[in-house]
Every structure is written in C-alpha cells, then in structure tokens.
mmCIF file of C-alpha atoms in Angstrom:
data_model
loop_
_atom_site.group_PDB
_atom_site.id
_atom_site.type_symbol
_atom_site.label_atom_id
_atom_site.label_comp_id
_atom_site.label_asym_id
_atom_site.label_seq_id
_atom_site.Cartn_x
_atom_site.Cartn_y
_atom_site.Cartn_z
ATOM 1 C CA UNK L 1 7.623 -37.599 21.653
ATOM 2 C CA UNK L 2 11.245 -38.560 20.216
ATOM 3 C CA UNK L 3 13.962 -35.911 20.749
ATOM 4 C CA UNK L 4 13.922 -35.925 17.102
ATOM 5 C CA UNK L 5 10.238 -35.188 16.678
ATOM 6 C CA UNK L 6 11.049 -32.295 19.640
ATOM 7 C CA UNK L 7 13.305 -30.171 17.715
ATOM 8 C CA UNK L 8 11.149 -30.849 14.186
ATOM 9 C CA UNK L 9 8.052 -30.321 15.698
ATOM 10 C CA UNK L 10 8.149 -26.360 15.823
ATOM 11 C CA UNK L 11 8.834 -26.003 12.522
ATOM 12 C CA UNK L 12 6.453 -28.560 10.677
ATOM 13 C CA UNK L 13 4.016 -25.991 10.079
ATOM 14 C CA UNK L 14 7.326 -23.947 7.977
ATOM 15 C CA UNK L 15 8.253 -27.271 6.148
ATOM 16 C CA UNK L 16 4.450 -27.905 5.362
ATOM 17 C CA UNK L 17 4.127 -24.558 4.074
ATOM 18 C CA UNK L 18 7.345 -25.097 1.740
ATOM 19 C CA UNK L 19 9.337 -22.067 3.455
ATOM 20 C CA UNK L 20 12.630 -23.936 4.575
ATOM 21 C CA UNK L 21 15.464 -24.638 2.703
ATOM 22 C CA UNK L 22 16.113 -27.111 0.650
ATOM 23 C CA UNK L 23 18.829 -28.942 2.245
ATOM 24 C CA UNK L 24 16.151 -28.850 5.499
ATOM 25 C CA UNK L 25 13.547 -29.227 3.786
ATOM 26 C CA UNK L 26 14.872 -32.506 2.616
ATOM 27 C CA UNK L 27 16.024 -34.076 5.861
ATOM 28 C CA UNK L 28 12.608 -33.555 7.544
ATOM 29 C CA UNK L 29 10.384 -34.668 4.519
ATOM 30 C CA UNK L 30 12.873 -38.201 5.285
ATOM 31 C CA UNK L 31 11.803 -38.126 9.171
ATOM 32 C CA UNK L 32 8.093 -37.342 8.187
ATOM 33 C CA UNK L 33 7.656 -40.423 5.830
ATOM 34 C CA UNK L 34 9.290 -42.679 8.848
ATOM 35 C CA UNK L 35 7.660 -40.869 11.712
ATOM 36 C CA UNK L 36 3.597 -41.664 12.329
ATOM 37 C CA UNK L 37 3.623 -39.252 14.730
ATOM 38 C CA UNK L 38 4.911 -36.653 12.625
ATOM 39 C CA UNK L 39 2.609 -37.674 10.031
ATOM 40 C CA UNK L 40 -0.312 -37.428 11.812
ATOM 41 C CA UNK L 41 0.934 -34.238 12.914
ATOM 42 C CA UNK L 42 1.402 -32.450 9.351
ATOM 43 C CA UNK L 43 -2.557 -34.154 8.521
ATOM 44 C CA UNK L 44 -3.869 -32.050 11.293
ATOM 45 C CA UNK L 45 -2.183 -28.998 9.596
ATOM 46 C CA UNK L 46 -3.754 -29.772 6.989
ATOM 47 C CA UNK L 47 -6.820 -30.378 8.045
ATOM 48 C CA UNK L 48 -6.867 -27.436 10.216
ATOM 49 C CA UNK L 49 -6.290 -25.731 6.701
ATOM 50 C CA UNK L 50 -8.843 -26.881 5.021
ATOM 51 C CA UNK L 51 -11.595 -25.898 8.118
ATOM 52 C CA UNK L 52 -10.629 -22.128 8.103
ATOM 53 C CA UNK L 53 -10.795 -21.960 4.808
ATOM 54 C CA UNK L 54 -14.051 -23.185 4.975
ATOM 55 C CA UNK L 55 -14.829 -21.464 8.191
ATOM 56 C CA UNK L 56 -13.799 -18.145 5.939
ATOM 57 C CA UNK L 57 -15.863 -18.964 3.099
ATOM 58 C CA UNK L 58 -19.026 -19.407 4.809
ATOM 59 C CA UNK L 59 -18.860 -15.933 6.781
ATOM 60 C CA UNK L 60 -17.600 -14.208 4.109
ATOM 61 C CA UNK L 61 -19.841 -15.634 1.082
ATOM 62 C CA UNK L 62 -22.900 -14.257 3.455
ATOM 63 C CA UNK L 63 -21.224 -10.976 2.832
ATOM 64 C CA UNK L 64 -21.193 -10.187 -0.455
ATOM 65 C CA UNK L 65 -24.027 -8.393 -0.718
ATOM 66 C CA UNK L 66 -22.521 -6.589 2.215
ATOM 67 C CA UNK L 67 -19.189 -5.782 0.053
ATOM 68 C CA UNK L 68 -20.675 -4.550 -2.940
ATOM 69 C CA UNK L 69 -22.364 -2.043 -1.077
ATOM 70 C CA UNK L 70 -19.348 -1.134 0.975
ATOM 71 C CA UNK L 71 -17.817 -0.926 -2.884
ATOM 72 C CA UNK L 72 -20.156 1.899 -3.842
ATOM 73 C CA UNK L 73 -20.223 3.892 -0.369
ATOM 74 C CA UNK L 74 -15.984 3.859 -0.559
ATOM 75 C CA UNK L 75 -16.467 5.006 -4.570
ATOM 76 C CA UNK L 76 -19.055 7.632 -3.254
ATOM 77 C CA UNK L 77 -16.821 8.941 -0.676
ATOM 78 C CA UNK L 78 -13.839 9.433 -2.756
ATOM 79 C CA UNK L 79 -13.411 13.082 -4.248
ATOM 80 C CA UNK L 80 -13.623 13.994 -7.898
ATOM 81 C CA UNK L 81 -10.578 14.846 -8.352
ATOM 82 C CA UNK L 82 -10.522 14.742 -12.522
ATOM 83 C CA UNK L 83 -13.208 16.741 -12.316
ATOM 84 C CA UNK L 84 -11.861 19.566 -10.047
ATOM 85 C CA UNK L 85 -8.740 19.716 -12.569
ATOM 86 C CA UNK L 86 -11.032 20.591 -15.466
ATOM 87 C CA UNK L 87 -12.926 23.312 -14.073
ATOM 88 C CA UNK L 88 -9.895 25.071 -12.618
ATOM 89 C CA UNK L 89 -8.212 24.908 -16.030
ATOM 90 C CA UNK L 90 -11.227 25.861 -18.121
ATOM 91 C CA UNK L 91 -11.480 29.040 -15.745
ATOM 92 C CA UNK L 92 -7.789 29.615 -16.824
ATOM 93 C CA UNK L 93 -8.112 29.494 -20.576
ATOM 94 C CA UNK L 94 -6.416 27.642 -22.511
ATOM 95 C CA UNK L 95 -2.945 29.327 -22.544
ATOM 96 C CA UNK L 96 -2.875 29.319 -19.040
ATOM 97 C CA UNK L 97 -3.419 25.724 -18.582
ATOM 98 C CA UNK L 98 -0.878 25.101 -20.966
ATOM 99 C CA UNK L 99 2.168 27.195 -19.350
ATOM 100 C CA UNK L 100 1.037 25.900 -15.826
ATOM 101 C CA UNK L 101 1.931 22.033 -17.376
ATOM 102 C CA UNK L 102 4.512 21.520 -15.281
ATOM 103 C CA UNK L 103 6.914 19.716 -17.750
ATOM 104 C CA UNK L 104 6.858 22.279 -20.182
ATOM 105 C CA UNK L 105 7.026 25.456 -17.513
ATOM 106 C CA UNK L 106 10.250 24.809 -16.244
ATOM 107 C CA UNK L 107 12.354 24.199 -19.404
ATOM 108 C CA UNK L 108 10.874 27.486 -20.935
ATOM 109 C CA UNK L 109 11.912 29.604 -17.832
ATOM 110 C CA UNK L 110 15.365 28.355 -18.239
ATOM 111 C CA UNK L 111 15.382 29.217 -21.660
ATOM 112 C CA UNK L 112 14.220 32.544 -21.510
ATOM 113 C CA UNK L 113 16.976 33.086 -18.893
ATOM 114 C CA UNK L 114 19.998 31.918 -20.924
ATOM 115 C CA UNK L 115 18.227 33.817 -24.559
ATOM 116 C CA UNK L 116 18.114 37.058 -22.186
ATOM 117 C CA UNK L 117 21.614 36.970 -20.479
ATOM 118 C CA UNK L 118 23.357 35.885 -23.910
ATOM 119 C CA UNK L 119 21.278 39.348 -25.512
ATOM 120 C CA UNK L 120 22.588 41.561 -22.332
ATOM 121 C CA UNK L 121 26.104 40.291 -22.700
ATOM 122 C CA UNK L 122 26.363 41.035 -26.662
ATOM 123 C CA UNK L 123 24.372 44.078 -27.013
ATOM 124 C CA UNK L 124 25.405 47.505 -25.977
ATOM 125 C CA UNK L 125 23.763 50.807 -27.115
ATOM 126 C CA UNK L 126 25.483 53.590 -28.066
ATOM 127 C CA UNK L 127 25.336 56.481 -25.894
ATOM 128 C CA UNK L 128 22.239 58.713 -26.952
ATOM 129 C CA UNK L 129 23.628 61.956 -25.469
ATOM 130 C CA UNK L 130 27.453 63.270 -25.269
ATOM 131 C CA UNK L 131 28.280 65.295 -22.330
ATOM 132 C CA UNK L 132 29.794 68.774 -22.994
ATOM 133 C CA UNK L 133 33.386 67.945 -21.231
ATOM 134 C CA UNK L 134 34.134 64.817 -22.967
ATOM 135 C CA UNK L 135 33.208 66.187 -26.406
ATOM 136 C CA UNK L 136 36.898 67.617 -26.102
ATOM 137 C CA UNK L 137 38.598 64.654 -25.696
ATOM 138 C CA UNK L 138 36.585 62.899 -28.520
ATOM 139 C CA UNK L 139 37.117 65.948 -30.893
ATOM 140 C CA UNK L 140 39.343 64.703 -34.149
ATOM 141 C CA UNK L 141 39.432 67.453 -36.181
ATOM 142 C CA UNK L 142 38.364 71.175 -36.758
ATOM 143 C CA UNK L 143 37.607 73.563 -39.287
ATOM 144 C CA UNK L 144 37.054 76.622 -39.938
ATOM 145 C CA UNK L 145 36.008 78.692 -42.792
ATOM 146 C CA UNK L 146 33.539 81.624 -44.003
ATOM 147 C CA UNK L 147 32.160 82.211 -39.755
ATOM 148 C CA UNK L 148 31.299 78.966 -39.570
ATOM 149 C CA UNK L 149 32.975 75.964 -37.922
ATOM 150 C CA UNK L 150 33.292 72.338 -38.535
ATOM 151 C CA UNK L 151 33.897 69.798 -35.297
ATOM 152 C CA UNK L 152 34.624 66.358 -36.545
ATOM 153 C CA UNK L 153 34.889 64.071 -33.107
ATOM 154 C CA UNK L 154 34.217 60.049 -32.525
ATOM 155 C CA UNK L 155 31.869 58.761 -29.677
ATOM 156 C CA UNK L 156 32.879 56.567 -27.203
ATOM 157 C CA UNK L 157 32.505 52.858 -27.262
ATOM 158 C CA UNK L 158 32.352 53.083 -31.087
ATOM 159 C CA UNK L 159 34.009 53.669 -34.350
ATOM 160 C CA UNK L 160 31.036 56.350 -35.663
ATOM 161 C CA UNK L 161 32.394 59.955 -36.716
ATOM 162 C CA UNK L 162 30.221 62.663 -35.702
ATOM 163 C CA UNK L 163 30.381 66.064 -37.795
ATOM 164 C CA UNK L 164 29.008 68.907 -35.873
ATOM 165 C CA UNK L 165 28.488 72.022 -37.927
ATOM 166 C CA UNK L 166 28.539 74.997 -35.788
ATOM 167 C CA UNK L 167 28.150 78.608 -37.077
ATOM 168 C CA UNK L 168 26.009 81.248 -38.695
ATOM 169 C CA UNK L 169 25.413 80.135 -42.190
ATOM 170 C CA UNK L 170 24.651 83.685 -43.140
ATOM 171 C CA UNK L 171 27.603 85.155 -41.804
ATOM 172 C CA UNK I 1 -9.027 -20.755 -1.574
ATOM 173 C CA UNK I 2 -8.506 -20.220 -5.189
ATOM 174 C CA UNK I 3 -7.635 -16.204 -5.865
ATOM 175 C CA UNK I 4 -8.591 -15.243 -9.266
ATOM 176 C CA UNK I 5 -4.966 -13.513 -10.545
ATOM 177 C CA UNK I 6 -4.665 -10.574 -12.704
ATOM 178 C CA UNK I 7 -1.684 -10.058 -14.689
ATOM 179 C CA UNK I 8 0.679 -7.742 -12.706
ATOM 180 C CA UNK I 9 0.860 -5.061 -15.439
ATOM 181 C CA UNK I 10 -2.951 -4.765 -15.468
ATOM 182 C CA UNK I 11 -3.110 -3.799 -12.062
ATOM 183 C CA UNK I 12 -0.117 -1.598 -12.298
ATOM 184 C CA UNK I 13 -1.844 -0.142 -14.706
ATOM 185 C CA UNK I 14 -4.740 0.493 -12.474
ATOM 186 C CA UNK I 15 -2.832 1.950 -9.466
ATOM 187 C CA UNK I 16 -1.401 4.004 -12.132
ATOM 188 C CA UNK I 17 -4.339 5.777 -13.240
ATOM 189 C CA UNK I 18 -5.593 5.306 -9.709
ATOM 190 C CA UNK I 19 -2.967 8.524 -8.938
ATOM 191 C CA UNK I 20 -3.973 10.060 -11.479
ATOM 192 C CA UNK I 21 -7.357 10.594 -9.690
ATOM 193 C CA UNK I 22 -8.730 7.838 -12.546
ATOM 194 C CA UNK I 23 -11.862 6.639 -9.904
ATOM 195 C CA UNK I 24 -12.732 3.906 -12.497
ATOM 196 C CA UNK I 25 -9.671 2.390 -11.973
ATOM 197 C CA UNK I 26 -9.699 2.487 -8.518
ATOM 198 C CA UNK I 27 -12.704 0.893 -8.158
ATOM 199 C CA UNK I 28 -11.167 -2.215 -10.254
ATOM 200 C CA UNK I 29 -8.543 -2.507 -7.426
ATOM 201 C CA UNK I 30 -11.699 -2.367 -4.609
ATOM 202 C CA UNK I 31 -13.040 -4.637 -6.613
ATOM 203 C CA UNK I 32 -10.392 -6.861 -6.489
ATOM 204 C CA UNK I 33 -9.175 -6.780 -3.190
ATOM 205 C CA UNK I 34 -12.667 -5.912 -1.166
ATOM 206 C CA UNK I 35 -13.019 -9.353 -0.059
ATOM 207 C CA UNK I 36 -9.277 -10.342 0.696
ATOM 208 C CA UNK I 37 -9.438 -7.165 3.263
ATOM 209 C CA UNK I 38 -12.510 -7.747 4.717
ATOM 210 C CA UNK I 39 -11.310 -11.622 5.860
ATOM 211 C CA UNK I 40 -7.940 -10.011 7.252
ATOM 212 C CA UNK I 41 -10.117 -7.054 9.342
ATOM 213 C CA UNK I 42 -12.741 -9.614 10.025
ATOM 214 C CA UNK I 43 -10.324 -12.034 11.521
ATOM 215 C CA UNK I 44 -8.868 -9.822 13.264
ATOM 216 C CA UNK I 45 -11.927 -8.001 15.047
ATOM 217 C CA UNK I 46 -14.917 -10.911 14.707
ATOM 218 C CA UNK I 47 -17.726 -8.404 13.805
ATOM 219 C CA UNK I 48 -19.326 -8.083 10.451
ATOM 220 C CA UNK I 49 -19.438 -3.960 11.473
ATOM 221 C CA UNK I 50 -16.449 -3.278 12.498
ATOM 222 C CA UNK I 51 -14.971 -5.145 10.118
ATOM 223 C CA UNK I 52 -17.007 -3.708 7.013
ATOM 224 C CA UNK I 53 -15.694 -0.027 8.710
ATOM 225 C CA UNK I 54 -12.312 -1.145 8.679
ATOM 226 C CA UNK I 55 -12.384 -1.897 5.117
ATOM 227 C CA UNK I 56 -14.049 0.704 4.038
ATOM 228 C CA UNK I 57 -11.407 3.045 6.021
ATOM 229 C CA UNK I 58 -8.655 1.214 4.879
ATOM 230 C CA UNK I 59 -9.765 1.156 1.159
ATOM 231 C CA UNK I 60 -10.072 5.518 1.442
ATOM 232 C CA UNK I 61 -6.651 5.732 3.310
ATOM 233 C CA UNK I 62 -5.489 3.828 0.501
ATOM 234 C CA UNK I 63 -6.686 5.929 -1.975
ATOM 235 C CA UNK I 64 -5.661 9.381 -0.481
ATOM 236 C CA UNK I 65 -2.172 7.622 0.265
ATOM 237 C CA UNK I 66 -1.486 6.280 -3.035
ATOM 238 C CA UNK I 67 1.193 9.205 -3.996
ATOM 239 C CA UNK I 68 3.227 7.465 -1.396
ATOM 240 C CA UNK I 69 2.999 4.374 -2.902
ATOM 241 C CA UNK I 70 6.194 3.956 -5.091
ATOM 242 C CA UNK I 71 5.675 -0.017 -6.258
ATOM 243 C CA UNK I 72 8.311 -0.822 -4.053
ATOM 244 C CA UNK I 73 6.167 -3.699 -2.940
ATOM 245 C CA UNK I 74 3.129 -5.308 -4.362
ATOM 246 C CA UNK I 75 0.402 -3.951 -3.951
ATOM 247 C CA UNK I 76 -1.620 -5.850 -1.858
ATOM 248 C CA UNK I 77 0.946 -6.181 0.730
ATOM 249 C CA UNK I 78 0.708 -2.363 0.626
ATOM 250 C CA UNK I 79 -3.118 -2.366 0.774
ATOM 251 C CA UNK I 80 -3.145 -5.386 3.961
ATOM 252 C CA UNK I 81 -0.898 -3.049 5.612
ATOM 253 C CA UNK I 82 -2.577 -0.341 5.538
ATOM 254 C CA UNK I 83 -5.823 -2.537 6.647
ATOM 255 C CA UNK I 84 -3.820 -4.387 9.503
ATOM 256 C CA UNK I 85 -2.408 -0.968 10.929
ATOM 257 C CA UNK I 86 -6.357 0.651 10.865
ATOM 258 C CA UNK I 87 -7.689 -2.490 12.491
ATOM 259 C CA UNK I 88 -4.370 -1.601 15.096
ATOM 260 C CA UNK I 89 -5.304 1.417 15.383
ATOM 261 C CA UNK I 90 -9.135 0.539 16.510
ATOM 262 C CA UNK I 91 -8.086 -1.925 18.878
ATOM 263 C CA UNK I 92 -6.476 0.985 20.391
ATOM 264 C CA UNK I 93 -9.103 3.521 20.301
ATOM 265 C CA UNK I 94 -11.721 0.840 21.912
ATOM 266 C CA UNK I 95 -9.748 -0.349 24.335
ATOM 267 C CA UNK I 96 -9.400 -4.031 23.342
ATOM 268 C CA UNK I 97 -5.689 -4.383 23.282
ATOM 269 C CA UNK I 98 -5.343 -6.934 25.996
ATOM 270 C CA UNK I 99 -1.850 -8.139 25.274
ATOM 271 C CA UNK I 100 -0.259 -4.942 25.307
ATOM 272 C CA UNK I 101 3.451 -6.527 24.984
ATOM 273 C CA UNK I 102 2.820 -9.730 22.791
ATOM 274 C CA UNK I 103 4.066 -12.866 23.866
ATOM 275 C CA UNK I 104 3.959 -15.289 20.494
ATOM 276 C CA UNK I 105 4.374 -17.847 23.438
ATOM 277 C CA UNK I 106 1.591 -17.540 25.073
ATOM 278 C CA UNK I 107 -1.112 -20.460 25.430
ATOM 279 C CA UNK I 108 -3.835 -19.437 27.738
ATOM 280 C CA UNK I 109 -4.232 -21.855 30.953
ATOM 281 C CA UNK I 110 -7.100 -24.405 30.976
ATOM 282 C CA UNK I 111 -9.230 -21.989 32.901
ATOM 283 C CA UNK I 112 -8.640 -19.350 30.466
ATOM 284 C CA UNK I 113 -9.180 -21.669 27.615
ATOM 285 C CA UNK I 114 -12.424 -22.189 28.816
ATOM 286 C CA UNK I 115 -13.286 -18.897 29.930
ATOM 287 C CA UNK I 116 -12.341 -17.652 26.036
ATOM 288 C CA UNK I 117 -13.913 -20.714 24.231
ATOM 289 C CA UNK I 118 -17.057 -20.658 23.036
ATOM 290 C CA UNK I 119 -17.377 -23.921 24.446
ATOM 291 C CA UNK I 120 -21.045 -24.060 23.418
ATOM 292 C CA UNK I 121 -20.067 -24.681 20.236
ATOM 293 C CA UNK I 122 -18.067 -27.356 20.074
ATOM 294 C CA UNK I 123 -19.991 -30.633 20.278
ATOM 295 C CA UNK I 124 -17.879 -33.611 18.914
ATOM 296 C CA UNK I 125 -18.923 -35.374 16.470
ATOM 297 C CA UNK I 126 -22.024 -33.077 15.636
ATOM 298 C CA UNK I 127 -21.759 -32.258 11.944
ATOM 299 C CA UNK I 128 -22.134 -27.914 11.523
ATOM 300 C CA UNK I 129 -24.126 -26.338 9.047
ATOM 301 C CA UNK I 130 -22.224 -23.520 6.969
ATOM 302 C CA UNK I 131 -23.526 -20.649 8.983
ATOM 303 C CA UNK I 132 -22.742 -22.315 12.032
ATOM 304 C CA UNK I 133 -19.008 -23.790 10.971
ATOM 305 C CA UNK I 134 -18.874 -19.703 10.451
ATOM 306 C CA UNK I 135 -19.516 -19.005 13.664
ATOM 307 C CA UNK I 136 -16.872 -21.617 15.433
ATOM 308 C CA UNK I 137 -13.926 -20.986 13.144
ATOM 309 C CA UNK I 138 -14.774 -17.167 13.858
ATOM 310 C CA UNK I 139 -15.071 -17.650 17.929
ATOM 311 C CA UNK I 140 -11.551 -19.903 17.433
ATOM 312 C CA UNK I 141 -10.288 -17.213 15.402
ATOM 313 C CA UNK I 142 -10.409 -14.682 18.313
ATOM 314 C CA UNK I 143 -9.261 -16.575 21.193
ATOM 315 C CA UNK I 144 -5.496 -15.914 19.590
ATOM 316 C CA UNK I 145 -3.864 -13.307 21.056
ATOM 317 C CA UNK I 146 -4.454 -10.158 18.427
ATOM 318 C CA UNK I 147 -1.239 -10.131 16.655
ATOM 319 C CA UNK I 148 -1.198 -14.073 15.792
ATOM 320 C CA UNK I 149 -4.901 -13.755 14.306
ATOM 321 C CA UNK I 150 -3.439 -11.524 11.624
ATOM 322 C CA UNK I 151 -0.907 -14.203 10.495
ATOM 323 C CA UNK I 152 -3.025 -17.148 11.055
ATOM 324 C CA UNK I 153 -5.518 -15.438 8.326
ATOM 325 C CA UNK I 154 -3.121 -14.207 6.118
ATOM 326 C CA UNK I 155 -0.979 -17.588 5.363
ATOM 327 C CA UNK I 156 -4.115 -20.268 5.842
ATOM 328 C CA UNK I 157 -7.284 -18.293 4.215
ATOM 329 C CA UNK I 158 -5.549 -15.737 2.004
ATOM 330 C CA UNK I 159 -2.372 -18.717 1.197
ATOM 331 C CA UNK I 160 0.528 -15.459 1.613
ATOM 332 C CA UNK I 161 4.263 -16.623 1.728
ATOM 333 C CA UNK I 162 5.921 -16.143 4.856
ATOM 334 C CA UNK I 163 7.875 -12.945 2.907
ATOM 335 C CA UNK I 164 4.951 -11.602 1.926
ATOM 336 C CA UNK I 165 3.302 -11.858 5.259
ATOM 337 C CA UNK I 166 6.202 -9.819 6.700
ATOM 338 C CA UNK I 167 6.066 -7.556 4.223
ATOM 339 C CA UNK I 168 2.168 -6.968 5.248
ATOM 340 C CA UNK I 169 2.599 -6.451 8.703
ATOM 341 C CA UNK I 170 6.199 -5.080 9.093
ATOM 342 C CA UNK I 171 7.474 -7.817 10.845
ATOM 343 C CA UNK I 172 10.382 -10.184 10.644
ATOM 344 C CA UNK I 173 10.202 -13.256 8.724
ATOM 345 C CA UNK I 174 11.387 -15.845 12.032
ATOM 346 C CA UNK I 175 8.417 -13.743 13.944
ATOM 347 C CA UNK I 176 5.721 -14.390 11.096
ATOM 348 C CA UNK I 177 6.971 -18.512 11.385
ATOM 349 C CA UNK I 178 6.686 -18.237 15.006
ATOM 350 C CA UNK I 179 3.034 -16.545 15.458
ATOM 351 C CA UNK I 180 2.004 -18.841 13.177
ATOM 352 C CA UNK I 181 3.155 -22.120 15.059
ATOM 353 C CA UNK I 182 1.609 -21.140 18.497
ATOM 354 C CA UNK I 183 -1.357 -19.726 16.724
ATOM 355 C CA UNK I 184 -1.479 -23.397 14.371
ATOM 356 C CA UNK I 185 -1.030 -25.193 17.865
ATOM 357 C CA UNK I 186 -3.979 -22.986 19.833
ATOM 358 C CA UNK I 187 -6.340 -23.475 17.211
ATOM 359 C CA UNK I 188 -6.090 -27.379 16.880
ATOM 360 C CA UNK I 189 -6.377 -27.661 20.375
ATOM 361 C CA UNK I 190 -9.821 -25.314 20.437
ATOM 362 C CA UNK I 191 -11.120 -27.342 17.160
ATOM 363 C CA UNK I 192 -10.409 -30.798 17.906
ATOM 364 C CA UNK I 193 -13.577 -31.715 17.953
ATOM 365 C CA UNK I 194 -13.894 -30.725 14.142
ATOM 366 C CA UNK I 195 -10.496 -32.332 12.834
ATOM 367 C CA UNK I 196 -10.137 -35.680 12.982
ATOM 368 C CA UNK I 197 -6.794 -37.048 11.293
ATOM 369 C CA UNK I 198 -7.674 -34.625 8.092
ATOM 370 C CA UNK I 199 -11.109 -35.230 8.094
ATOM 371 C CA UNK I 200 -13.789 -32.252 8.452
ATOM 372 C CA UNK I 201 -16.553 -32.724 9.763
ATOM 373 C CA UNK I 202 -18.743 -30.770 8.092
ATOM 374 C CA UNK I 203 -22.331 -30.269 6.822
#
C-alpha cells in the first residue's frame, strides 16, 4: 500500500459516507478515481453495505409478527392516564376542576390579593364606640337650657358632628 | 434500507399528545419506530428475546420519560438512546461486558478470530438462503467488541449521519468515525467469503 493510500485509507469509510469536508472530500474522490486499490477498497464498503442490510432484513422481516405483538403488550402496559384525570375531576365537580386549572388558578390568586390590599388601604371605619375621656377633647360646643343639656362634639378620624342630648326632658 | 418518513410536524404532533397521556398517539410513534429499535437492541445483543425485552423496556422508559423530553433533539435519537443505554445497562446486569475499557483499536488475534467466528458458517462460494444470510451477518455482528456493534448498525442498516449517531449514543463525532472504521475493517475480514469486489452472494 502507497503512503498515500496509508493516510486515506482510515478515513474512506468517512468520505464514502459523505461526512468530510468538502475541500477533503474533493482531494480523495481525485486519488480514488486514480487509485485501483482504493477503488476496490470503497466497493467492498459498499458491498459490505449492501450484505447487512440484507443480513438485517432477513432477521428482522421474520419478526414482525413478533413486533406487533410486542406493540400491543408495551400499549397494554402503559397506564391510563386520561382516564385517571377524568375520574378525579368528576369526583371534584365541576367548579373544582375548573379553579384547580392551573393557568387560570394562579392569576386569580394574585388578583384577589392586589383587589383586597387596594380595599384595606382605602377603607377605614369609623370608630363605633367613643371612649368617655376623649369625648372631652372632641367636645365643640355646649348648651344649656330648661335642665337639660346639649353636647355638640366631632369624632375622630372624621368630619361627622355628633349632638348628644343629655338631660331630663321633664324637668 | 428505505425508511418510510413522516413529516416532522406530524410526529411532533404525536410526542405532543404523547405527554399529554394521548396513548393513541403514542402508539403511532411505537409504531413507527418498533422496528428501527429492535435492529439497534438486536445488533447489539444477537437474541430475538432479549432483544424483543429491550425494546419493549425501552419503548415504556420512553413513555414514562417523555416530560423530560424537551425537542432538543429529534426524536429518534432520543428514543435509540434511551434503547442503547437499556441494552448497556443489561450487558451489565448479565455479566457480558467483556471489554470493560473499550479499545476502538482492537482486532482480535487469529486465534481469537477463530475462537469468536462462527466459522461453520462461512463456506465460500456457497450461496445462503435468507434465514441463513440472517444468521451469519448476526454471528459477524457480535464478534465486534459491544460498543462498535451499536455504530456499525446505526450508520449501515438504519443509514444515521455520523451527527446523529453521536447524538444517539452520547459520544463524540471523531469516536463514532473511528468505531466505525475498525468495526467496517473486522467485519470484511469475517465476511469475505460473502463479498466479492461488490458482489453478494446471495440466495
């Protein structure tokens, strides 16, 4: 064997296959056409090719009764899954199965957040019961007239006026 | 070997609704692909049972793995990988892993050649029936070293680019074009009797 034929020889099979290069590619395809024993090296390639191929095709075409079987044991073997989904959710009802979509779930928490921090933040009830030692410090005006007496005073946190009648009417 | 192609959408599609949990469509994809395993597990092991186990396990990893499949890569390098690493697996499990540290170099002596041939086989010049030319390429097959029979399938029966061979078996491209030299030069040497300048003798 040439020196040339040396250092091409191990990579025949890659040119054969078309997996070099271009530029390689090219300069061996020119050695091959004016090499015989290159040649006759690439036809054995080939012809190895074409016998386990053929080699393949006669085992496996033997085994395709084989395969379809195999098909419907792997098909038997793999879970319902679909069908688990469904009877989980139809135990749920249908509400449930809808807020347990996971797409939808999320955004909705979120929302609810923001609507109920935004509602905490603007609204602040007024103060249901005034403690007797503030009332003082609220108290506007009083008056007094005929036993009875008349507190006018303003709660805290808002602008309301509270009138507080305090007396014996029938004094 | 002709391989019948299906438009890459379609079986995107499939592995799609194969997530999903969609069994119909995951039985297109066995379907499909059934045979193209069972040549890569039966090159690799040379039993009809073993091999038809392997494919069957590989085909149910496949399926309970498929959330981890992103589409990254195709899907049948996916799928052979998943076949080639079972089939890994089993020669470890049974013991059979005779070249522990693989040498793509290595080219059994003549004693070893015919200690590993099935010599009883090869007659030159006697044409084989199908069954038999079965039997030969198969016996050829597994006197490569383990790793080399996975390439040596994968680029000549099931016609793979050297990229998508590396892609199947996690290994680099230089390593796929060296296997498949020494395996190329290990198997013309065994059937030399049955290749004679590109012809096949066959029945």
């Amino acid at each position: 064997m040439k020196d040339k034929c040396k250092s091409i020889h191990p990579i025949l099979g890659a040119w054969f296959d078309g997996e070099l290069p271009d530029h390689k590619s090219r300069r061996i395809a020119r050695h091959v056409e004016a090499c015989p024993a290159c040649r006759a090296e690439v036809d054995r390639i080939k012809a190895l090719r074409s016998l386990l191929q053929d080699g393949f095709a006669a085992a496996v075409t033997a085994e395709d009764e084989a395969l379809s079987s195999l098909h419907q044991r792997i098909m038997k073997r793999i879970p319902e899954r679909e069908t688990k989904n469904r009877k989980r959710t139809g135990r749920e009802g249908p509400l449930m199965s809808f807020f347990r979509f996971r797409r939808i779930t999320l955004p909705m928490a979120v929302t609810a957040m923001l609507v109920a921090a935004v509602f905490f933040t603007i609204y602040k009830p007024a103060p249901s019961v005034i403690k007797t030692g503030s009332v003082n410090d609220c108290i506007v005006d009083d008056l007094e007239s005929g036993g009875r007496t008349v507190l006018l005073f303003k709660t805290h946190g808002s602008a309301m006026t509270v009138i507080w009648v305090v007396g014996n009417p029938d004094t | 070997m002709k391989r019948k192609r299906v438009p890459v959408s379609e079986e995107q599609e499939w592995v799609r609704r194969s997530r999903k949990g969609d069994k119909e469509a995951f039985s297109r994809l066995v379907e499909k692909y059934r045979k193209r395993i069972y040549n890569l597990t039966y090159g690799m092991l040379g039993n009809r049972e073993d091999a038809l186990d392997m494919t069957q396990e590989a085909f149910l990893k496949a399926y309970r793995s498929l959330q981890g499949f992103r589409g990254g890569s195709d899907f049948y390098t996916w799928l052979y990988r998943i076949a080639y690493n079972r089939v890994i697996d089993h020669y470890r499990k049974e013991g059979r892993k005779r070249h522990v540290e693989y040498d793509d170099t290595y080219v059994p002596s003549d004693e070893e050649s015919i200690r590993t041939s099935p010599s009883s086989y090869f007659q030159p010049g006697r044409e084989l029936d199908r069954k038999e030319l079965g039997r030969v390429i198969n016996n050829a097959i597994q006197s490569l070293p383990e790793q080399q029979r996975a390439v040596i399938v994968l680029r000549e029966v099931e016609g793979l680019s050297y990229d998508e061979i590396s892609a199947s078996l996690g290994i680099r491209r230089g390593t796929v074009m060296s296997r498949l030299h020494y395996a190329r030069q290990r198997l013309q040497e065994i059937l030399k009797p049955y290749l004679k300048e590109g012809e096949i003798h066959e029945g």
